[in-house]
Amino acid sequence: MLAAYHLRKNYGSLLAVSDVDFTIGAGEILGYIGPNGAGKSTTVKMIAGLIEPSAGEVLFNGSSIQKDLVAYKRQIGYVPEEPNLYPYLTAREYLDMIGTLRGMTRNQRLERIDALMRLFSLHSQRYFPLSSYSKGMRQKVLLISGIMHNPALIIFDEPLSGLDVTTAFIFRKLVAGLAAQGKAIFYCSHVLEVVEKLCTHLLILKKGSVVAHGPTQTVIDTLHQPNLMDTFAQLVPEVDTTAIAADIVEVLCTT
Amino acid sequence: MRIFHGAGDGDDLQFSIPALLGILSIPSAFGSIQLLDKYSTLKHYLMGVRYFDVYRASFGDEYFFIVYSMVITGAVVILKWDRLFPDRQDFDNLAVLPISGRQNFMASLIALLFLTSLFAAIVNGAASLIFPFAVTASYNTLGPFVEFFIAHTVSVVLASFFVCFGLLVLMGVTILVTPKRYVRIASLAVRISGAVGLAGLLATAFTLPRILQSGAIPNYVTWVPPVWFLDLHQTMLVHGTPTIGMGIVCLEITALTFVVAMIVYSLTYYREFMRIPERAGLVHASGRDSYSIFRRCLEAVAVRSAFQRATYSFSIKTLFRNDKHCLLFGTATAMGFFLSAQAAGEALADPFQKGIDPRLLSVSLTMAFFTIVSMRALFDVPSERDANWVFRSTVDRYRNEAREVAGKVLLTPIIVWLMCMLPVHVILWGWTASMLHSAYVLMCSAGLAQLLLLKFRKIPFTCAYTASKDRFLVMVILGLIGFSLFSNTNARIEVALLNHPMRFLFVIPVFIALIWRTRLYRQSLPSQERALVFEDRPAPLVQLLNLPR
């Protein structure tokens, strides 16, 4: 469904992403992980069509997304990392605007927004301005906006940020359910436990380059590690975390 | 820091106070330098003026400096209104620290007083030295300069304090007496009224000094605060001529305003700041299921595509709900209303004996001009610029109807205004003239909107704003010329047309030609210059070509 070939992105002289390849088929969930500054958000923006790659291309169902970007955008759902919303709109108005922009009919919009807000426990606050929403509530609004038009490909960038335990649990099941329905899912996150349990495939990024890619269990098994956390620690050894933690304690105790 | 640096990254309309002070201190300093010429003894000698009463001549200038000081201080207080009282952000940062509520309060109060003093000093600083120097340059001793300097400085600084504390009282009382759910709208209304009041004060600078010097002083002058401070200035001068005897009273009024402001500030602080955590869970609904008949009709007739529907609705909501945009739009239209009311007042007080009065015709044209120009300027000011990802991730940059939507948004208030005013017009001029007038205003508005949107390629309120701040003065001058042409000249042309209604037939081809020409111009632009932008940045000085090696 979605394929990225030799993706590269430069910001001036800074190389943010270098030669990244991956594919996501229908029903697959690709976990995209890496430390801060690895190039995850840049990749997300490239496959969401928000920025153009410096080199390489993104194909959707075999054709470049740049050929008909709007048709591509119609078929994807995107949940960005930061819940940047218009605070003076109500959640319902905001979702209605996104639904309209995505070409949904009025009836579709009204029915889906109502149903999804009910399911995400936001219905009673649907007429409240978004400025009054907590971070978790805003994140729920973003999640609804990303899936309400039933897209074929969904891009999640840190989707669990601010969600309460129950909603996070529902969300994990929701993602699995969407994949079971044949959706392709790009899942970018720092929460390795969730990525390990949820994603069928894995791509680990370090300083813009791919250091591991393949089915989740295969990646973990290949490096003979018990879980993704240890696999990640082995592949991305930027700092000695134990030593730094010990140093922090020492600073607090001695100065 | 919060007052000095504003709300943060998302706020593009942010002026840091140091920059603001720098900008605002320039006109008074520049004005004082200009006045050196007016009071020049050499000039008077060459012109053969043997006796020149500098104190009498400085009367109007002093009044202007007092008004300027009040207007600028008031404008900044209105602009920074929401930062003067501590809010939830302050509570989150301060409440967790081991500082008592009293210490917090005292720190806020001292910061506020310090800022007010600093502001008054900087805005008036340069002028306080140059203006007294200019006025007293003809004297050979330092005495007159010192006397004038003290009188001038005390007057303008106290005028600044008076406005600042007065607005603080107004704001505190608004917060205290208004039910929580209506505070936002009440505060907005008070701010807009304040802005209009300041515009009114500024207008007095051009008329009141002459009235005061004429000797026949009307009673209402007693209620104009700058006159009190002018009286204070004159009272402090040996050669001064106080006009209404409010010189000393204004000291008492300023002191009283200060005391009341402190009381109101304390009350508001304790009542609002301390209750922030209690109110954290209390929010009020602000919307309804508003799929009204009006909206359905609008979607069926005017905004037919999905893009137009979404962005039209978004633009209107942003304009009326986002505080920043609502305040600026409200102020601009209120100024238009102020001028319109003035023109209508003059026309009704001194009516034309025969035919339609152009002053009455100019009312709708003035409103249309202020509404369209202010809205067009505000389209460039983004609301929550990071939230524009919604549009970036859904809209086709090369095939969009952003300009059409912007045009419809610009014309909406004009249509509403004309519909509201139609009964009044019918009573004044009859059906035919009223309908022709409405059509003419609408046509001129559409033409103006087309011109202002000539190179427009943004979704209103979504594009990061970095350009144009340096062209502000040019825009103001062009605006004034445009206003004169669009309102006054146009009204006279319309009178000529209404006297011979068949002439309206000649206007229609002109309008069609204008629309056709703008369309041709747009079509002649390369596709890159028509594509939608979400960041309006000036072209870089050095362009990297990224040529392959």
Coordinates of N, CA, C and O in Angstrom, one line a residue, chain B residues 219-314:
Chain B
N219 N -19.4 73.7 28.3 CA -19.4 72.9 29.6 C -18.8 71.5 29.5 O -18.1 71.1 30.4
Y220 N -19.0 70.9 28.3 CA -18.5 69.5 28.2 C -17.0 69.4 28.3 O -16.5 68.3 28.6
V221 N -16.3 70.5 28.1 CA -14.8 70.4 28.1 C -14.3 70.0 29.5 O -13.3 69.4 29.7
T222 N -15.1 70.4 30.5 CA -14.7 70.0 31.9 C -14.6 68.5 32.1 O -13.9 68.0 32.9
W223 N -15.2 67.7 31.2 CA -15.2 66.3 31.3 C -14.1 65.6 30.5 O -14.0 64.4 30.4
V224 N -13.3 66.4 29.8 CA -12.3 65.9 28.9 C -11.0 65.8 29.7 O -10.3 66.9 30.0
P225 N -10.5 64.6 30.1 CA -9.3 64.5 31.0 C -8.1 65.2 30.5 O -7.4 65.9 31.4
P226 N -7.7 65.2 29.2 CA -6.5 65.9 28.9 C -6.5 67.4 29.2 O -5.5 68.0 29.5
V227 N -7.7 68.0 29.2 CA -7.8 69.4 29.6 C -7.4 69.6 31.0 O -6.8 70.7 31.4
W228 N -7.8 68.7 31.9 CA -7.4 68.8 33.3 C -5.8 68.9 33.4 O -5.3 69.7 34.1
F229 N -5.2 68.0 32.7 CA -3.7 68.0 32.8 C -3.1 69.2 32.1 O -2.0 69.7 32.5
L230 N -3.8 69.7 31.1 CA -3.3 71.0 30.5 C -3.4 72.1 31.5 O -2.5 72.9 31.6
D231 N -4.5 72.1 32.2 CA -4.7 73.1 33.3 C -3.6 72.9 34.3 O -3.1 74.0 34.8
L232 N -3.3 71.7 34.7 CA -2.2 71.5 35.7 C -0.9 72.1 35.2 O -0.2 72.8 35.9
H233 N -0.6 71.8 33.9 CA 0.6 72.4 33.3 C 0.6 73.9 33.3 O 1.6 74.5 33.7
Q234 N -0.5 74.5 33.0 CA -0.6 76.0 33.0 C -0.5 76.5 34.4 O 0.0 77.6 34.6
T235 N -1.1 75.8 35.4 CA -1.1 76.2 36.8 C 0.4 76.3 37.3 O 0.7 77.1 38.1
M236 N 1.2 75.3 36.8 CA 2.6 75.2 37.3 C 3.5 76.2 36.7 O 4.6 76.4 37.1
L237 N 3.0 76.9 35.6 CA 3.8 77.9 34.9 C 3.5 79.3 35.5 O 2.3 79.6 35.7
V238 N 4.6 80.1 35.6 CA 4.3 81.5 36.1 C 3.5 82.3 35.1 O 2.6 83.0 35.4
H239 N 3.8 82.0 33.8 CA 3.1 82.7 32.7 C 1.9 81.9 32.2 O 1.3 82.2 31.1
G240 N 1.5 80.9 32.9 CA 0.4 80.0 32.4 C -1.0 80.6 32.5 O -1.2 81.5 33.3
T241 N -1.9 80.1 31.7 CA -3.3 80.6 31.7 C -4.2 79.4 31.8 O -4.7 78.9 30.9
P242 N -4.5 79.0 33.1 CA -5.4 77.9 33.3 C -6.8 78.2 32.8 O -7.2 79.4 32.9
T243 N -7.5 77.3 32.2 CA -8.8 77.6 31.5 C -10.0 77.2 32.3 O -11.0 77.9 32.4
I244 N -10.0 76.0 32.9 CA -11.2 75.5 33.6 C -11.0 75.3 35.1 O -11.8 74.8 35.8
G245 N -9.8 75.6 35.6 CA -9.5 75.5 37.0 C -9.4 74.1 37.6 O -9.8 73.9 38.7
M246 N -9.0 73.2 36.7 CA -9.0 71.8 37.2 C -7.5 71.3 37.5 O -7.3 70.1 37.7
G247 N -6.6 72.2 37.5 CA -5.2 71.9 37.6 C -4.9 71.1 38.9 O -4.3 70.0 38.8
I248 N -5.4 71.6 40.0 CA -5.1 70.9 41.3 C -6.0 69.7 41.4 O -5.6 68.6 41.9
V249 N -7.3 69.9 41.0 CA -8.3 68.8 41.1 C -7.8 67.6 40.4 O -8.0 66.4 40.8
C250 N -7.1 67.8 39.3 CA -6.6 66.6 38.5 C -5.6 65.8 39.3 O -5.5 64.6 39.1
L251 N -4.8 66.5 40.1 CA -3.9 65.7 41.0 C -4.7 64.8 41.9 O -4.3 63.7 42.1
E252 N -5.7 65.4 42.5 CA -6.6 64.6 43.4 C -7.2 63.4 42.7 O -7.3 62.3 43.2
I253 N -7.7 63.7 41.4 CA -8.4 62.7 40.7 C -7.4 61.5 40.4 O -7.7 60.4 40.5
T254 N -6.2 61.9 40.0 CA -5.2 60.9 39.7 C -4.8 60.1 40.9 O -4.7 58.8 40.8
A255 N -4.7 60.8 42.0 CA -4.4 60.0 43.3 C -5.5 59.1 43.6 O -5.3 57.9 44.0
L256 N -6.7 59.6 43.5 CA -7.9 58.8 43.7 C -8.0 57.5 42.8 O -8.2 56.4 43.3
T257 N -7.7 57.8 41.5 CA -7.7 56.7 40.6 C -6.7 55.6 41.0 O -6.9 54.4 40.9
F258 N -5.5 56.1 41.4 CA -4.4 55.2 41.9 C -4.9 54.3 43.0 O -4.8 53.1 43.0
V259 N -5.5 55.0 44.0 CA -6.0 54.3 45.2 C -7.1 53.3 44.8 O -7.0 52.1 45.2
V260 N -8.0 53.7 44.0 CA -9.1 52.8 43.6 C -8.5 51.6 42.8 O -8.9 50.5 43.0
A261 N -7.5 51.9 41.9 CA -6.9 50.9 41.1 C -6.2 49.9 42.0 O -6.4 48.6 41.8
M262 N -5.6 50.3 43.1 CA -4.9 49.4 44.0 C -5.9 48.5 44.7 O -5.7 47.3 44.9
I263 N -7.0 49.1 45.1 CA -8.1 48.4 45.8 C -8.7 47.3 44.9 O -8.8 46.1 45.2
V264 N -9.0 47.8 43.7 CA -9.6 46.9 42.7 C -8.6 45.7 42.3 O -9.0 44.6 42.3
Y265 N -7.4 46.1 42.2 CA -6.4 45.1 41.8 C -6.2 44.1 42.9 O -6.2 42.9 42.7
S266 N -6.2 44.6 44.2 CA -6.1 43.6 45.3 C -7.3 42.7 45.3 O -7.1 41.5 45.5
L267 N -8.5 43.3 45.2 CA -9.7 42.5 45.3 C -9.7 41.4 44.2 O -10.0 40.2 44.4
T268 N -9.4 41.9 43.0 CA -9.4 41.0 41.8 C -8.3 39.9 42.0 O -8.6 38.8 41.7
Y269 N -7.2 40.3 42.5 CA -6.1 39.4 42.7 C -6.5 38.3 43.6 O -6.4 37.1 43.3
Y270 N -7.0 38.7 44.8 CA -7.4 37.7 45.8 C -8.6 36.8 45.3 O -8.7 35.6 45.6
R271 N -9.5 37.5 44.7 CA -10.7 36.7 44.3 C -10.5 35.8 43.1 O -11.1 34.8 43.0
E272 N -9.6 36.3 42.2 CA -9.4 35.5 40.9 C -8.3 34.6 41.0 O -8.4 33.4 40.8
F273 N -7.1 35.1 41.5 CA -5.9 34.3 41.5 C -6.1 33.1 42.4 O -5.7 32.0 42.1
M274 N -6.6 33.4 43.6 CA -6.7 32.3 44.6 C -7.7 31.3 44.2 O -7.7 30.2 44.7
R275 N -8.7 31.6 43.4 CA -9.7 30.7 43.0 C -9.5 29.9 41.7 O -10.3 29.2 41.3
I276 N -8.3 30.2 41.2 CA -8.0 29.5 39.9 C -8.1 28.0 40.0 O -8.8 27.3 39.2
P277 N -7.5 27.3 41.0 CA -7.7 25.9 41.1 C -9.1 25.4 41.3 O -9.5 24.3 40.8
E278 N -9.9 26.2 42.0 CA -11.3 25.8 42.2 C -12.1 25.8 40.9 O -13.0 25.0 40.7
R279 N -11.7 26.7 40.0 CA -12.4 26.9 38.8 C -11.9 26.0 37.6 O -12.4 26.1 36.5
A280 N -10.8 25.2 37.9 CA -10.1 24.5 36.9 C -11.1 23.6 36.1 O -11.0 23.5 34.9
G281 N -12.0 23.0 36.8 CA -12.9 22.1 36.2 C -14.2 22.7 35.6 O -15.0 22.1 35.0
L282 N -14.3 24.1 35.9 CA -15.5 24.7 35.5 C -15.4 25.4 34.1 O -14.6 26.3 34.0
V283 N -16.1 24.8 33.1 CA -16.0 25.5 31.8 C -17.4 25.6 31.3 O -18.3 24.9 31.8
H284 N -17.6 26.5 30.4 CA -19.0 26.7 29.9 C -19.0 26.4 28.4 O -18.1 26.8 27.7
A285 N -20.1 25.8 28.0 CA -20.3 25.5 26.6 C -20.4 26.8 25.8 O -21.0 27.8 26.3
S286 N -19.9 26.8 24.6 CA -19.9 28.0 23.8 C -20.6 27.8 22.4 O -20.6 28.7 21.6
G287 N -21.0 26.6 22.2 CA -21.6 26.3 20.9 C -22.9 25.6 21.0 O -23.4 25.3 22.0
R288 N -23.5 25.4 19.8 CA -24.8 24.7 19.7 C -24.8 23.9 18.5 O -23.9 24.0 17.7
D289 N -25.8 23.1 18.2 CA -26.0 22.5 17.0 C -26.5 23.5 16.0 O -27.7 23.8 15.8
S290 N -25.5 24.2 15.4 CA -25.9 25.4 14.6 C -26.0 25.2 13.1 O -25.6 26.0 12.4
Y291 N -26.6 24.1 12.8 CA -26.8 23.9 11.3 C -28.1 24.5 10.9 O -29.1 23.9 10.6
S292 N -28.1 25.8 11.0 CA -29.4 26.6 10.9 C -29.8 26.7 9.4 O -29.1 26.4 8.5
I293 N -31.0 27.2 9.2 CA -31.5 27.5 7.9 C -30.6 28.5 7.2 O -30.3 28.3 6.0
F294 N -30.2 29.5 7.9 CA -29.3 30.5 7.3 C -28.1 29.8 6.7 O -27.7 30.1 5.6
R295 N -27.5 28.9 7.5 CA -26.3 28.3 7.1 C -26.5 27.4 5.9 O -25.7 27.4 4.9
R296 N -27.7 26.7 5.9 CA -28.0 25.9 4.7 C -28.2 26.7 3.5 O -27.7 26.4 2.4
C297 N -28.9 27.9 3.6 CA -29.1 28.8 2.5 C -27.7 29.3 2.0 O -27.5 29.3 0.8
L298 N -26.9 29.7 2.9 CA -25.5 30.2 2.6 C -24.8 29.1 1.8 O -24.1 29.4 0.8
E299 N -24.8 27.9 2.3 CA -24.1 26.8 1.6 C -24.6 26.5 0.2 O -23.9 26.1 -0.7
A300 N -26.0 26.7 0.1 CA -26.6 26.4 -1.2 C -26.3 27.5 -2.2 O -26.2 27.2 -3.4
V301 N -26.2 28.7 -1.7 CA -26.0 29.9 -2.7 C -24.6 30.4 -2.8 O -24.0 30.5 -3.9
A302 N -23.9 30.6 -1.7 CA -22.7 31.4 -1.7 C -21.4 30.5 -1.6 O -20.5 30.7 -2.3
V303 N -21.4 29.6 -0.7 CA -20.2 28.8 -0.4 C -20.5 27.3 -0.8 O -20.9 26.5 0.1
R304 N -20.3 26.9 -2.0 CA -20.8 25.7 -2.5 C -19.8 24.5 -2.4 O -20.3 23.4 -2.1
S305 N -18.6 24.7 -2.5 CA -17.6 23.6 -2.5 C -17.2 23.3 -1.0 O -17.4 24.2 -0.1
A306 N -16.7 22.1 -0.8 CA -16.4 21.7 0.6 C -15.3 22.6 1.1 O -15.4 23.1 2.3
F307 N -14.3 23.0 0.3 CA -13.2 23.9 0.7 C -13.8 25.2 1.2 O -13.5 25.8 2.2
Q308 N -14.7 25.8 0.4 CA -15.3 27.1 0.7 C -16.1 27.0 2.0 O -16.0 27.9 2.8
R309 N -16.9 25.9 2.1 CA -17.7 25.8 3.3 C -16.8 25.8 4.6 O -17.1 26.5 5.5
A310 N -15.8 25.0 4.5 CA -15.0 24.8 5.7 C -14.2 26.1 6.0 O -14.2 26.6 7.2
T311 N -13.6 26.7 5.0 CA -12.8 27.9 5.3 C -13.6 29.1 5.6 O -13.2 30.0 6.3
Y312 N -14.8 29.2 4.9 CA -15.6 30.4 5.2 C -16.1 30.4 6.7 O -15.9 31.4 7.4
S313 N -16.6 29.2 7.1 CA -17.0 29.1 8.5 C -15.9 29.3 9.4 O -16.0 30.0 10.5
F314 N -14.7 28.8 9.1 CA -13.5 28.9 10.0 C -13.2 30.4 10.1 O -12.9 30.9 11.2

